Structures are given as structure tokens and as C-alpha cells.
CSV table of C-alpha atoms and ligand atoms in Angstrom, one decimal:
chain,number,residue,atom,x,y,z
A,1,MET,CA,0.0,0.0,0.0
A,2,SER,CA,1.5,3.4,-0.9
A,3,ASN,CA,1.8,6.4,1.4
A,4,ASP,CA,-0.9,8.1,-0.8
A,5,ASP,CA,-3.3,5.5,0.3
A,6,PRO,CA,-3.2,5.6,4.1
A,7,VAL,CA,-4.9,3.1,6.4
A,8,LEU,CA,-7.8,4.8,8.0
A,9,PHE,CA,-9.2,2.0,10.0
A,10,GLU,CA,-8.2,-1.6,10.8
A,11,ILE,CA,-11.2,-3.9,10.7
A,12,ARG,CA,-11.2,-6.6,13.4
A,13,GLN,CA,-13.5,-9.4,14.2
A,14,SER,CA,-14.9,-7.4,17.1
A,15,HIS,CA,-16.1,-4.7,14.6
A,16,LEU,CA,-18.6,-7.1,13.0
A,17,ASN,CA,-22.2,-6.7,13.8
A,18,THR,CA,-21.7,-3.3,15.4
A,19,GLY,CA,-23.7,-1.4,12.8
A,20,LEU,CA,-20.6,-0.2,11.0
A,21,ARG,CA,-20.0,2.0,14.1
A,22,GLY,CA,-17.0,4.3,13.3
A,23,ILE,CA,-15.9,2.4,10.2
A,24,PRO,CA,-15.2,4.9,7.4
A,25,VAL,CA,-17.1,4.1,4.2
A,26,GLY,CA,-16.9,7.2,2.1
A,27,THR,CA,-16.5,11.0,2.0
A,28,CYS,CA,-19.1,13.6,2.7
A,29,ARG,CA,-19.1,17.0,0.9
A,30,THR,CA,-22.0,18.6,2.8
A,31,SER,CA,-21.3,18.4,6.5
A,32,ALA,CA,-18.9,17.1,9.2
A,33,VAL,CA,-19.7,15.8,12.7
A,34,SER,CA,-17.1,16.4,15.4
A,35,PRO,CA,-17.7,14.4,18.6
A,36,GLU,CA,-16.7,17.5,20.5
A,37,SER,CA,-18.2,20.4,18.7
A,38,GLY,CA,-21.0,18.8,16.8
A,39,VAL,CA,-22.1,19.3,13.2
A,40,SER,CA,-20.9,21.9,10.7
A,41,TYR,CA,-22.3,22.4,7.2
A,42,GLY,CA,-19.6,23.3,4.6
A,43,GLY,CA,-17.3,24.3,7.5
A,44,TYR,CA,-19.8,26.6,9.3
A,45,PRO,CA,-20.9,25.5,12.8
A,46,VAL,CA,-24.6,24.8,12.7
A,47,ALA,CA,-25.4,27.2,15.6
A,48,GLU,CA,-24.2,30.1,13.4
A,49,LEU,CA,-26.2,28.9,10.4
A,50,ALA,CA,-29.3,28.7,12.6
A,51,GLU,CA,-29.5,32.5,12.1
A,52,LEU,CA,-30.0,32.2,8.3
A,53,PRO,CA,-33.0,31.7,6.1
A,54,SER,CA,-33.5,28.1,5.1
A,55,GLU,CA,-32.9,28.9,1.4
A,56,ASP,CA,-29.4,30.1,2.1
A,57,VAL,CA,-28.5,26.8,3.9
A,58,ILE,CA,-30.2,24.7,1.2
A,59,HIS,CA,-27.9,26.5,-1.3
A,60,LEU,CA,-24.9,25.8,0.9
A,61,LEU,CA,-25.6,22.1,1.1
A,62,LEU,CA,-26.4,21.7,-2.6
A,63,MET,CA,-23.9,24.1,-4.1
A,64,LYS,CA,-21.2,23.9,-1.4
A,65,ARG,CA,-21.2,27.7,-0.7
A,66,LEU,CA,-23.4,30.3,0.8
A,67,PRO,CA,-25.1,32.4,-1.9
A,68,THR,CA,-24.4,36.1,-2.5
A,69,PRO,CA,-27.4,38.3,-1.7
A,70,LEU,CA,-28.3,38.4,-5.4
A,71,GLU,CA,-28.0,34.6,-5.8
A,72,ALA,CA,-30.0,34.1,-2.6
A,73,LYS,CA,-32.9,36.1,-4.0
A,74,ALA,CA,-32.8,34.1,-7.3
A,75,PHE,CA,-32.4,30.8,-5.5
A,76,ALA,CA,-35.4,31.5,-3.2
A,77,ALA,CA,-37.5,32.5,-6.2
A,78,ASP,CA,-36.4,29.3,-8.1
A,79,LEU,CA,-37.5,27.1,-5.1
A,80,ARG,CA,-40.8,28.9,-5.0
A,81,ARG,CA,-41.3,28.3,-8.8
A,82,ARG,CA,-40.7,24.6,-8.3
A,83,ALA,CA,-43.0,24.3,-5.2
A,84,SER,CA,-46.3,23.5,-6.8
A,85,VAL,CA,-47.6,20.0,-6.1
A,86,PRO,CA,-50.1,18.3,-8.5
A,87,PRO,CA,-53.6,18.3,-6.8
A,88,LYS,CA,-53.7,14.5,-7.5
A,89,VAL,CA,-51.0,14.1,-4.8
A,90,PHE,CA,-53.3,15.7,-2.1
A,91,GLU,CA,-56.2,13.5,-3.3
A,92,LEU,CA,-54.0,10.4,-2.9
A,93,LEU,CA,-53.0,11.6,0.6
A,94,ALA,CA,-56.6,12.1,1.6
A,95,ALA,CA,-57.3,8.5,0.7
A,96,LEU,CA,-54.7,7.2,3.2
A,97,PRO,CA,-55.9,5.5,6.4
A,98,ARG,CA,-55.8,7.8,9.4
A,99,GLU,CA,-54.4,4.9,11.4
A,100,GLY,CA,-51.2,5.3,9.4
A,101,HIS,CA,-48.4,7.2,11.2
A,102,PRO,CA,-47.7,10.6,9.7
A,103,MET,CA,-44.3,9.3,8.7
A,104,GLU,CA,-45.9,6.6,6.7
A,105,TRP,CA,-48.0,9.3,5.1
A,106,PHE,CA,-44.8,11.3,4.4
A,107,ILE,CA,-43.1,8.3,2.8
A,108,ALA,CA,-46.3,7.8,0.7
A,109,GLY,CA,-46.3,11.5,-0.2
A,110,LEU,CA,-42.7,11.3,-1.5
A,111,LEU,CA,-43.5,8.3,-3.6
A,112,TYR,CA,-46.6,10.1,-5.0
A,113,LEU,CA,-44.5,13.2,-5.8
A,114,GLY,CA,-42.0,11.0,-7.7
A,115,MET,CA,-44.8,9.2,-9.6
A,116,THR,CA,-46.3,12.5,-10.7
A,117,GLY,CA,-43.3,14.6,-11.4
A,118,LYS,CA,-39.8,13.1,-11.6
A,119,THR,CA,-37.4,14.2,-14.3
A,120,GLY,CA,-34.7,11.6,-13.9
A,121,ASP,CA,-32.0,14.3,-13.4
A,122,TRP,CA,-30.5,14.0,-10.0
A,123,MET,CA,-30.1,17.7,-9.3
A,124,GLU,CA,-33.4,18.7,-10.8
A,125,ASP,CA,-35.3,16.1,-8.8
A,126,ALA,CA,-33.4,17.1,-5.7
A,127,LEU,CA,-34.4,20.7,-6.1
A,128,ASN,CA,-38.0,19.9,-7.0
A,129,CYS,CA,-38.3,17.5,-4.1
A,130,ILE,CA,-36.9,20.0,-1.6
A,131,ALA,CA,-39.2,22.7,-3.0
A,132,ARG,CA,-42.3,20.4,-2.8
A,133,THR,CA,-41.9,18.6,0.6
A,134,SER,CA,-43.1,21.7,2.5
A,135,ALA,CA,-46.5,21.4,0.8
A,136,ILE,CA,-46.6,17.6,1.4
A,137,ALA,CA,-45.6,17.9,5.1
A,138,ALA,CA,-48.1,20.7,5.7
A,139,ALA,CA,-50.9,18.8,3.9
A,140,ILE,CA,-50.2,15.8,6.2
A,141,PHE,CA,-50.8,17.9,9.3
A,142,ARG,CA,-54.0,19.4,7.7
A,143,ILE,CA,-55.6,16.4,6.1
A,144,ARG,CA,-54.7,13.7,8.6
A,145,GLY,CA,-55.1,16.0,11.6
A,146,GLY,CA,-58.5,17.2,10.4
A,147,TRP,CA,-57.4,20.8,10.2
A,148,GLY,CA,-58.9,21.3,6.7
A,149,ASP,CA,-57.9,21.3,3.1
A,150,PRO,CA,-54.2,22.1,2.1
A,151,ILE,CA,-53.4,25.8,2.0
A,152,PRO,CA,-51.6,27.0,-1.2
A,153,PRO,CA,-48.2,28.6,-0.8
A,154,ARG,CA,-47.8,32.4,-1.0
A,155,ALA,CA,-45.4,34.0,-3.5
A,156,ASP,CA,-44.2,36.7,-1.0
A,157,LEU,CA,-43.1,34.4,1.8
A,158,ALA,CA,-39.7,32.7,2.5
A,159,TYR,CA,-39.4,28.9,2.6
A,160,ALA,CA,-39.9,28.3,6.3
A,161,ALA,CA,-42.5,31.2,6.7
A,162,ASN,CA,-44.4,29.6,3.8
A,163,PHE,CA,-44.4,26.3,5.5
A,164,ALA,CA,-45.8,27.9,8.7
A,165,HIS,CA,-48.5,29.6,6.5
A,166,MET,CA,-49.3,26.3,4.7
A,167,LEU,CA,-49.6,24.5,8.1
A,168,GLY,CA,-52.3,27.0,9.2
A,169,ALA,CA,-51.9,25.5,12.7
A,170,PRO,CA,-55.1,26.4,14.7
A,171,GLU,CA,-53.2,26.9,18.0
A,172,ALA,CA,-50.1,28.5,16.5
A,173,HIS,CA,-48.0,30.7,18.9
A,174,ALA,CA,-46.5,33.8,17.4
A,175,GLN,CA,-43.0,32.2,17.7
A,176,LEU,CA,-44.0,29.2,15.6
A,177,PRO,CA,-42.6,30.5,12.2
A,178,GLU,CA,-39.3,31.4,13.8
A,179,LEU,CA,-39.1,28.0,15.6
A,180,LEU,CA,-39.8,26.2,12.3
A,181,ARG,CA,-37.1,28.2,10.5
A,182,PHE,CA,-34.3,27.3,12.8
A,183,PHE,CA,-35.6,23.8,13.4
A,184,HIS,CA,-35.4,23.3,9.7
A,185,VAL,CA,-31.8,24.5,9.5
A,186,LEU,CA,-30.6,22.6,12.5
A,187,HIS,CA,-32.0,19.3,11.3
A,188,MET,CA,-31.0,19.5,7.6
A,189,ASP,CA,-27.9,17.3,7.7
A,190,HIS,CA,-25.7,15.3,10.0
A,191,GLY,CA,-22.7,13.9,8.2
A,192,GLY,CA,-22.8,11.0,5.8
A,193,GLY,CA,-23.3,8.0,8.1
A,194,ASN,CA,-26.5,8.7,10.0
A,195,LEU,CA,-29.0,5.9,9.3
A,196,SER,CA,-31.5,7.8,7.1
A,197,THR,CA,-28.7,9.4,5.0
A,198,PHE,CA,-26.8,6.2,4.6
A,199,THR,CA,-30.0,4.4,3.6
A,200,GLY,CA,-30.9,7.0,1.0
A,201,LYS,CA,-27.5,7.0,-0.6
A,202,ALA,CA,-27.4,3.2,-0.6
A,203,VAL,CA,-30.8,3.0,-2.4
A,204,ALA,CA,-29.7,5.7,-4.9
A,205,SER,CA,-26.5,3.7,-5.6
A,206,GLY,CA,-28.7,1.2,-7.4
A,207,HIS,CA,-29.7,4.1,-9.6
A,208,ALA,CA,-33.2,4.3,-8.1
A,209,ASP,CA,-34.5,8.0,-8.4
A,210,VAL,CA,-34.3,10.7,-5.8
A,211,TYR,CA,-37.9,10.3,-4.6
A,212,VAL,CA,-37.8,6.6,-3.8
A,213,SER,CA,-34.4,7.0,-2.3
A,214,LEU,CA,-35.7,9.7,0.0
A,215,ALA,CA,-38.8,7.6,0.8
A,216,ALA,CA,-36.4,4.8,1.9
A,217,SER,CA,-34.4,7.3,4.0
A,218,MET,CA,-37.6,8.4,5.7
A,219,ALA,CA,-38.4,4.8,6.6
A,220,SER,CA,-35.1,4.8,8.4
A,221,LEU,CA,-35.8,8.1,10.1
A,222,TYR,CA,-39.1,6.7,11.3
A,223,GLY,CA,-37.4,4.4,13.9
A,224,PRO,CA,-37.6,5.5,17.5
A,225,LEU,CA,-33.8,5.3,18.0
A,226,HIS,CA,-33.4,7.7,15.1
A,227,GLY,CA,-35.8,10.5,14.0
A,228,ARG,CA,-38.8,9.3,15.9
A,229,ALA,CA,-36.9,9.9,19.1
A,230,ASN,CA,-38.3,13.5,19.0
A,231,GLN,CA,-41.9,12.1,19.4
A,232,GLU,CA,-40.8,9.6,22.0
A,233,CYS,CA,-38.9,12.3,23.8
A,234,LEU,CA,-41.9,14.5,24.3
A,235,ARG,CA,-43.9,11.5,25.6
A,236,PHE,CA,-41.1,10.9,28.0
A,237,VAL,CA,-41.0,14.5,29.1
A,238,LYS,CA,-44.8,14.4,29.7
A,239,GLU,CA,-44.4,11.2,31.7
A,240,VAL,CA,-41.7,12.8,33.9
A,241,GLY,CA,-44.5,15.3,34.6
A,242,THR,CA,-42.5,17.7,36.9
A,243,SER,CA,-39.5,20.0,36.9
A,244,GLU,CA,-38.8,19.4,40.6
A,245,LYS,CA,-35.3,18.1,40.5
A,246,PRO,CA,-35.5,15.3,43.2
A,247,LYS,CA,-38.7,13.9,41.5
A,248,VAL,CA,-37.0,14.1,38.1
A,249,GLU,CA,-34.0,12.3,39.4
A,250,ALA,CA,-36.1,9.6,41.0
A,251,TYR,CA,-38.0,9.1,37.7
A,252,VAL,CA,-34.9,8.8,35.6
A,253,ARG,CA,-33.2,6.3,38.0
A,254,LYS,CA,-36.3,4.1,38.1
A,255,LEU,CA,-36.6,4.2,34.3
A,256,LEU,CA,-33.0,3.1,33.9
A,257,ALA,CA,-33.3,0.4,36.6
A,258,ASP,CA,-36.3,-1.0,34.6
A,259,GLY,CA,-34.2,-1.1,31.5
A,260,GLY,CA,-35.7,1.9,29.8
A,261,LYS,CA,-34.1,4.5,27.5
A,262,VAL,CA,-33.7,8.2,28.4
A,263,PHE,CA,-35.0,9.7,25.2
A,264,GLY,CA,-33.2,12.8,24.0
A,265,PHE,CA,-29.8,11.8,25.5
A,266,GLY,CA,-26.9,9.9,23.9
A,267,HIS,CA,-25.5,9.8,20.5
A,268,ALA,CA,-23.6,7.4,18.2
A,269,VAL,CA,-20.9,10.1,17.4
A,270,LEU,CA,-21.3,13.1,19.6
A,271,ARG,CA,-19.5,13.2,23.0
A,272,LYS,CA,-20.6,16.6,24.3
A,273,GLU,CA,-23.9,18.4,24.5
A,274,ASP,CA,-25.3,18.7,20.9
A,275,PRO,CA,-25.0,22.3,19.7
A,276,ARG,CA,-28.4,21.9,18.1
A,277,ALA,CA,-29.8,21.2,21.6
A,278,LYS,CA,-28.1,24.3,22.9
A,279,VAL,CA,-29.7,26.5,20.4
A,280,GLN,CA,-33.1,25.0,21.2
A,281,TYR,CA,-32.7,25.2,25.0
A,282,ALA,CA,-31.7,28.9,24.6
A,283,PHE,CA,-34.9,29.6,22.6
A,284,GLY,CA,-36.9,27.7,25.2
A,285,GLU,CA,-35.4,29.8,28.0
A,286,LYS,CA,-36.1,33.0,26.1
A,287,HIS,CA,-39.7,32.4,24.9
A,288,PHE,CA,-41.2,29.6,26.8
A,289,ALA,CA,-39.5,29.7,30.3
A,290,ASN,CA,-42.9,29.2,32.0
A,291,ASP,CA,-44.1,26.3,29.9
A,292,PRO,CA,-44.2,23.2,32.1
A,293,LEU,CA,-42.8,20.8,29.5
A,294,VAL,CA,-40.0,23.2,28.6
A,295,ARG,CA,-39.2,23.5,32.3
A,296,THR,CA,-39.1,19.7,32.6
A,297,ALA,CA,-36.8,19.4,29.6
A,298,LEU,CA,-34.5,22.0,31.2
A,299,ALA,CA,-34.5,20.1,34.4
A,300,LEU,CA,-33.6,16.9,32.6
A,301,ARG,CA,-30.7,18.7,30.9
A,302,GLU,CA,-29.2,19.2,34.3
A,303,ILE,CA,-30.1,15.9,36.0
A,304,VAL,CA,-29.7,13.2,33.3
A,305,PRO,CA,-26.0,13.5,32.3
A,306,PRO,CA,-24.4,12.8,35.7
A,307,ILE,CA,-26.8,9.8,36.1
A,308,LEU,CA,-26.0,8.4,32.6
A,309,MET,CA,-22.3,8.9,33.4
A,310,GLU,CA,-22.6,6.3,36.2
A,311,ASN,CA,-23.0,3.6,33.4
A,312,PRO,CA,-19.6,3.2,31.7
A,313,LYS,CA,-21.2,1.5,28.7
A,314,ILE,CA,-23.0,4.8,27.7
A,315,SER,CA,-20.6,6.6,25.4
A,316,ASN,CA,-22.4,10.0,25.5
A,317,PRO,CA,-24.6,11.1,28.5
A,318,TYR,CA,-25.5,14.5,27.0
A,319,PRO,CA,-28.6,15.9,25.3
A,320,ASN,CA,-29.0,15.3,21.6
A,321,VAL,CA,-31.0,17.2,19.0
A,322,ASP,CA,-34.3,15.7,20.2
A,323,ALA,CA,-34.0,16.5,23.9
A,324,VAL,CA,-36.1,19.7,23.8
A,325,SER,CA,-37.4,20.0,20.2
A,326,GLY,CA,-40.8,18.4,21.1
A,327,SER,CA,-41.3,20.5,24.1
A,328,LEU,CA,-40.7,23.7,22.0
A,329,LEU,CA,-43.0,22.5,19.2
A,330,HIS,CA,-45.7,21.7,21.8
A,331,ALA,CA,-45.3,25.2,23.4
A,332,ALA,CA,-45.4,26.8,20.0
A,333,GLY,CA,-48.8,25.2,19.3
A,334,LEU,CA,-48.1,21.9,17.5
A,335,LYS,CA,-49.5,19.7,20.3
A,336,ASP,CA,-49.7,16.3,18.6
A,337,ASP,CA,-46.2,14.6,18.9
A,338,ASN,CA,-47.2,12.1,16.2
A,339,TYR,CA,-46.2,14.7,13.6
A,340,TYR,CA,-42.8,15.7,15.0
A,341,THR,CA,-40.8,13.2,12.9
A,342,VAL,CA,-42.4,14.6,9.8
A,343,LEU,CA,-40.8,17.9,10.7
A,344,PHE,CA,-37.4,16.2,11.1
A,345,GLY,CA,-38.0,14.5,7.7
A,346,TRP,CA,-39.0,17.8,6.1
A,347,SER,CA,-35.7,19.2,7.1
A,348,ARG,CA,-33.4,16.1,6.6
A,349,VAL,CA,-34.6,15.7,3.1
A,350,VAL,CA,-32.4,18.6,2.2
A,351,GLY,CA,-29.1,17.1,3.4
A,352,ILE,CA,-29.9,13.6,2.1
A,353,ALA,CA,-30.9,14.9,-1.4
A,354,ALA,CA,-27.6,17.0,-1.5
A,355,GLN,CA,-25.6,13.9,-0.5
A,356,ILE,CA,-27.4,11.7,-3.1
A,357,VAL,CA,-26.5,14.3,-5.8
A,358,ASP,CA,-22.9,14.3,-4.6
A,359,GLU,CA,-22.6,10.5,-4.7
A,360,ARG,CA,-24.4,10.1,-8.0
A,361,VAL,CA,-23.0,13.1,-9.9
A,362,HIS,CA,-19.7,14.3,-8.4
A,363,MET,CA,-17.8,11.6,-6.5
A,364,ARG,CA,-15.0,9.7,-8.3
A,365,ASP,CA,-14.5,12.4,-10.9
A,366,GLY,CA,-18.2,12.3,-11.9
A,367,LYS,CA,-18.4,8.5,-12.3
A,368,GLY,CA,-20.4,8.3,-9.0
A,369,VAL,CA,-20.1,5.9,-6.1
A,370,PRO,CA,-20.7,2.3,-7.3
A,371,ILE,CA,-23.6,0.2,-6.0
A,372,TYR,CA,-23.2,-0.4,-2.3
A,373,ARG,CA,-22.1,-3.9,-1.6
A,374,PRO,CA,-20.4,-4.4,1.8
A,375,ARG,CA,-19.2,-7.9,2.7
A,376,TYR,CA,-20.8,-10.0,5.3
A,377,VAL,CA,-19.0,-13.0,6.9
A,378,ALA,CA,-21.0,-16.2,6.8
A,379,GLU,CA,-22.0,-17.5,10.3
A,380,GLY,CA,-23.2,-20.9,11.4
A,381,GLN,CA,-23.6,-22.4,8.0
A,382,PRO,CA,-21.4,-25.5,7.6
A,383,GLU,CA,-21.7,-27.0,4.2
A,384,LYS,CA,-24.7,-29.3,3.7
A,385,HIS,CA,-26.3,-31.2,0.8
A,386,LEU,CA,-29.9,-32.3,0.2
A,387,SER,CA,-28.9,-35.9,-0.7
B,1,LIG,N1,-30.7,5.8,27.8
B,1,LIG,C1,-30.5,4.5,28.2
B,1,LIG,N2,-29.5,3.7,27.7
B,1,LIG,C2,-28.7,4.3,26.8
B,1,LIG,C3,-28.8,5.6,26.3
B,1,LIG,C4,-29.9,6.4,26.9
B,1,LIG,N3,-30.1,7.6,26.5
B,1,LIG,N4,-27.8,5.9,25.4
B,1,LIG,C5,-27.1,4.8,25.3
B,1,LIG,N5,-27.6,3.8,26.1
B,1,LIG,C6,-27.2,2.4,26.2
B,1,LIG,C7,-27.4,1.7,24.8
B,1,LIG,O1,-28.7,1.3,24.7
B,1,LIG,C8,-26.4,0.6,24.8
B,1,LIG,O2,-26.9,-0.4,25.6
B,1,LIG,P1,-26.6,-2.0,25.3
B,1,LIG,O3,-25.1,-2.1,25.2
B,1,LIG,O4,-27.3,-2.7,26.4
B,1,LIG,O5,-27.3,-2.1,23.9
B,1,LIG,C9,-25.2,1.3,25.6
B,1,LIG,O6,-25.8,2.4,26.3
B,1,LIG,C10,-24.1,1.8,24.7
B,1,LIG,O7,-24.7,2.7,23.7
B,1,LIG,P2,-23.8,3.9,23.1
B,1,LIG,O8,-22.7,3.2,22.4
B,1,LIG,O9,-23.6,4.9,24.1
B,1,LIG,O10,-24.9,4.5,22.0
B,1,LIG,P3,-25.3,3.9,20.6
B,1,LIG,O11,-24.4,4.5,19.5
B,1,LIG,O12,-25.5,2.4,20.5
B,1,LIG,O13,-26.8,4.5,20.4
B,1,LIG,C11,-28.5,6.1,20.6
B,1,LIG,C12,-27.0,5.9,20.3
B,1,LIG,C13,-28.8,7.6,20.2
B,1,LIG,C14,-29.3,5.2,19.7
B,1,LIG,C15,-28.7,5.9,22.1
B,1,LIG,O14,-27.9,6.8,22.8
B,1,LIG,C16,-30.2,6.0,22.5
B,1,LIG,O15,-30.9,5.0,22.3
B,1,LIG,N6,-30.6,7.2,23.0
B,1,LIG,C17,-32.0,7.4,23.3
B,1,LIG,C18,-32.8,7.6,22.0
B,1,LIG,C19,-32.5,8.9,21.3
B,1,LIG,O16,-32.5,10.0,22.0
B,1,LIG,N7,-32.3,8.9,20.0
B,1,LIG,C20,-32.1,10.1,19.2
B,1,LIG,C21,-30.7,10.2,18.5
B,1,LIG,C22,-30.7,11.4,17.6
B,1,LIG,N8,-31.1,11.1,16.2
B,1,LIG,O17,-31.7,11.9,15.6
B,1,LIG,O18,-30.9,10.0,15.7
B,2,LIG,C1,-28.6,13.2,14.1
B,2,LIG,O1,-29.1,14.2,13.5
B,2,LIG,O2,-28.2,13.3,15.3
B,2,LIG,C2,-28.5,12.0,13.4
B,2,LIG,O3,-29.2,11.8,12.3
B,2,LIG,C3,-28.1,10.8,14.2
B,2,LIG,C4,-26.7,10.4,13.8
B,2,LIG,O4,-26.0,11.3,13.4
B,2,LIG,O5,-26.4,9.2,13.9
């Protein structure tokens, strides 16, 4: 092996069946995750980007640089032009069973979008899909939640403000549009190896299209250990039911003794408090300091890490992105936690689509990453014959 081809990782028997934990499999052009400082997009710490309009950050992830003011205007207008969804898609959504989870609806919505509007060009489909998922996600809240018919987008609103408008949430707090804007930016991307992103790129490596690849990603995000942790986390915060510290501590200790998981804490890569959680806690302290669920989430922030640290198996005892997001959404008027993972998906679609474009169009000098095909070592199958 030459010096130009350094060994990055030595694979040992003990690495098998660990979910590829820590094993390098490729390069990522959109974002990087540092165990200590968390995620950055294109080199910018996510907490700084949380100040920007969604469109600028979408541009950064897709084009690998922030837009100039003129480009930003043109890019936002381009996304608005692409945003219209065929009415047939809403009719199809309306026919879905209410018992289906909103994420199952979102997966169906992505497939319907693909069936009614794909071009086959990776970048075009990525842009169209990003532009159209706001209408799909908002329609899921409205149709499944019984809020009414989908609300058309407005030509004068920015991406996230338009989403808040299309939601038309009956109990919306004045801070909801601002919360949705930075929620969107914070959740867009998290390196190349998180489960939903990895899944989407793997599916796209077989040259399936952007829409079905994103639908597969969203199936990964649906799991309670991944994106659905935001829903589970709010349920957990509700169950704790108090911000009185001794009671919170007693609750958490009993939960762990019974073998339960403390939702919103821990991470496969991070080893410090997630900067995305920090931004959200600060917003909670500023706008919802008297909300009982936000207060419980803030108490958990203090109490849980030292308790989790007592278990040496737990690699990261600190809050992750989901620790307080549900409490904020609830305080801002989105009361039904069943829908929270759709908001995660609405955001993560951006980073996954950008990474799919990179792997299909740019990697390996434009040849693209070949079809994913890791090796599995056969286990417990001595040779046998039928006769
Ligand atoms: N509560 C209880 N046990 C935990 C927790 C926690 N918050 N975090 C880790 N552990 C356990 C974990 O289940 C594992 O136990 P076992 O060996 O018996 O299987 C052990 O500690 C070691 O796990 P780690 O290596 O620290 O973490 P891993 O990379 O396997 O998992 C998570 C990472 C995020 C799946 C895990 O920390 C977890 O289940 N957290 C709670 C759910 C959650 O908040 N998920 C959201 C993550 C963010 N996202 O968007 O995906
Ligand atoms: C996250 O946003 O924290 C993830 O998608 C989980 C991960 O990085 O593994």
C-alpha cells in the first residue's frame, strides 16, 4: 500500500455486527460531525447557520457555498417556482388511512411526488423534491389532523415562513414560524453516516431515483432510535411530569433500573452536548420559560448527564437534537407529537438529497459511487447437501 493510500481503520472481528460504528465508508461533501463540537455544514458551525433563512442553507448544502445576496434572491425564487404539487397528490394523501403514522404518510407523499413529477435528473429532482416537501408535510398535518384542506403557498413568503403559512396550525403561537425556520436549518444534515442518510445513498446507488431513495431514508428516520426519538422524547418529558429536581432524578433512576431509555440523550458520534440542543434550549429559556414541558426538559438537561455517566457503557450522556425540540413545538402550538418526525424529515430531506446528488454526480470524478455492496462474513452455515 502506498503512502498516498493511508490506512484509515483496521477492521477486526470485534467490529462485525456493530452497525458499521466508526468504520469509514466514504467521504461527505456537505457536513462534518465532530464528537466534541457537533455538526458543521460546509465548515460553518450549525449554531451560526441557525440564524440564516432556510434557502441560504439549502444553497450551501447543494452548491457547497453560501449564496451572494443576489444569488440568494434568485435561488429562493427558483425554489418557489418549483414548489407546486399536482392536486392529485393531495387526493391520494386524503385517501390514506388515518391509522397510518404521519411518517408513513410522508413516505407515501414522497412516492406520489415521484410518480407525478420526476425528471430523472439527480439535481433537478433534488431541487424539486426539496421545494415540494413543504406542501406535502403541511398537507399531512392538515388532512390527517382534520385541520382542513391544504393551504396553497404564497409568493411573498420565504421557505420556512411559507411552511408555517401552509400549516395553518389552529393553535399556533407567534413564535412558531421562527421556531420552524431554525428547526429546519438545525435538522437538515448530520454527516454521511446517520441511518437515514446512509439508507438514501445506498438505495440511490442502485440508480433508483431521488424520490424513492428519500422515501427509503424516511423509513429509516421513522425508527424511535433515530428521528422518531423526537416524538418519544416529548412523551417521556410528559411522563416525567415535573420540573422538581428530586422527583425528576427519582423518575430517571427508576426508568434506567427498569431497562428503559432516556430519550433525547446519547448519540452514536457526539461526545458533548449537541450544539443543536443548545440553540433550542436557549430559545426555550427565552420564549417559553414558564411552559411546564420546557421546564421539565430544562431540568432533565441538568439531571440526566451525571446519572448516565454512572454507566460506563453509555458513550455519551449528554442531550441530543431531540432533547427539547418536542417541548418547544408543543409550546409553540403543535401539540400532537405524532407529527414531529415529519418535521425532522421535512428538514433532513435537504441534506440527504444533497448527498445523493454528490454520490451520483460528483464523486469519483463524476463517475459516481458504485452500487453499495459491503461484505458479510457467513456465520453458522457448515456445508450441507440435500442428498
Ligand atoms: N438511555 C439509556 N441507555 C442508553 C442511552 C440512553 N439515552 N444511550 C445509550 N444507552 C445504552 C445503549 O442502549 C447501549 O446499551 P446496550 O449495550 O445494552 O445495547 C449502551 O448504552 C451503549 O450505547 P452507546 O454506544 O452509548 O450508543 P449507541 O451508539 O449504541 O446508540 C443512541 C446511540 C442515540 C441510539 C442511544 O444513545 C439512544 O438510544 N438514545 C436514546 C434515544 C434517542 O434519543 N435517539 C435520538 C438520537 C438522535 N437522532 O436523531 O438519531
Ligand atoms: C442526528 O441528527 O443526530 C442523526 O441523524 C443521528 C446520527 O448522526 O447518527
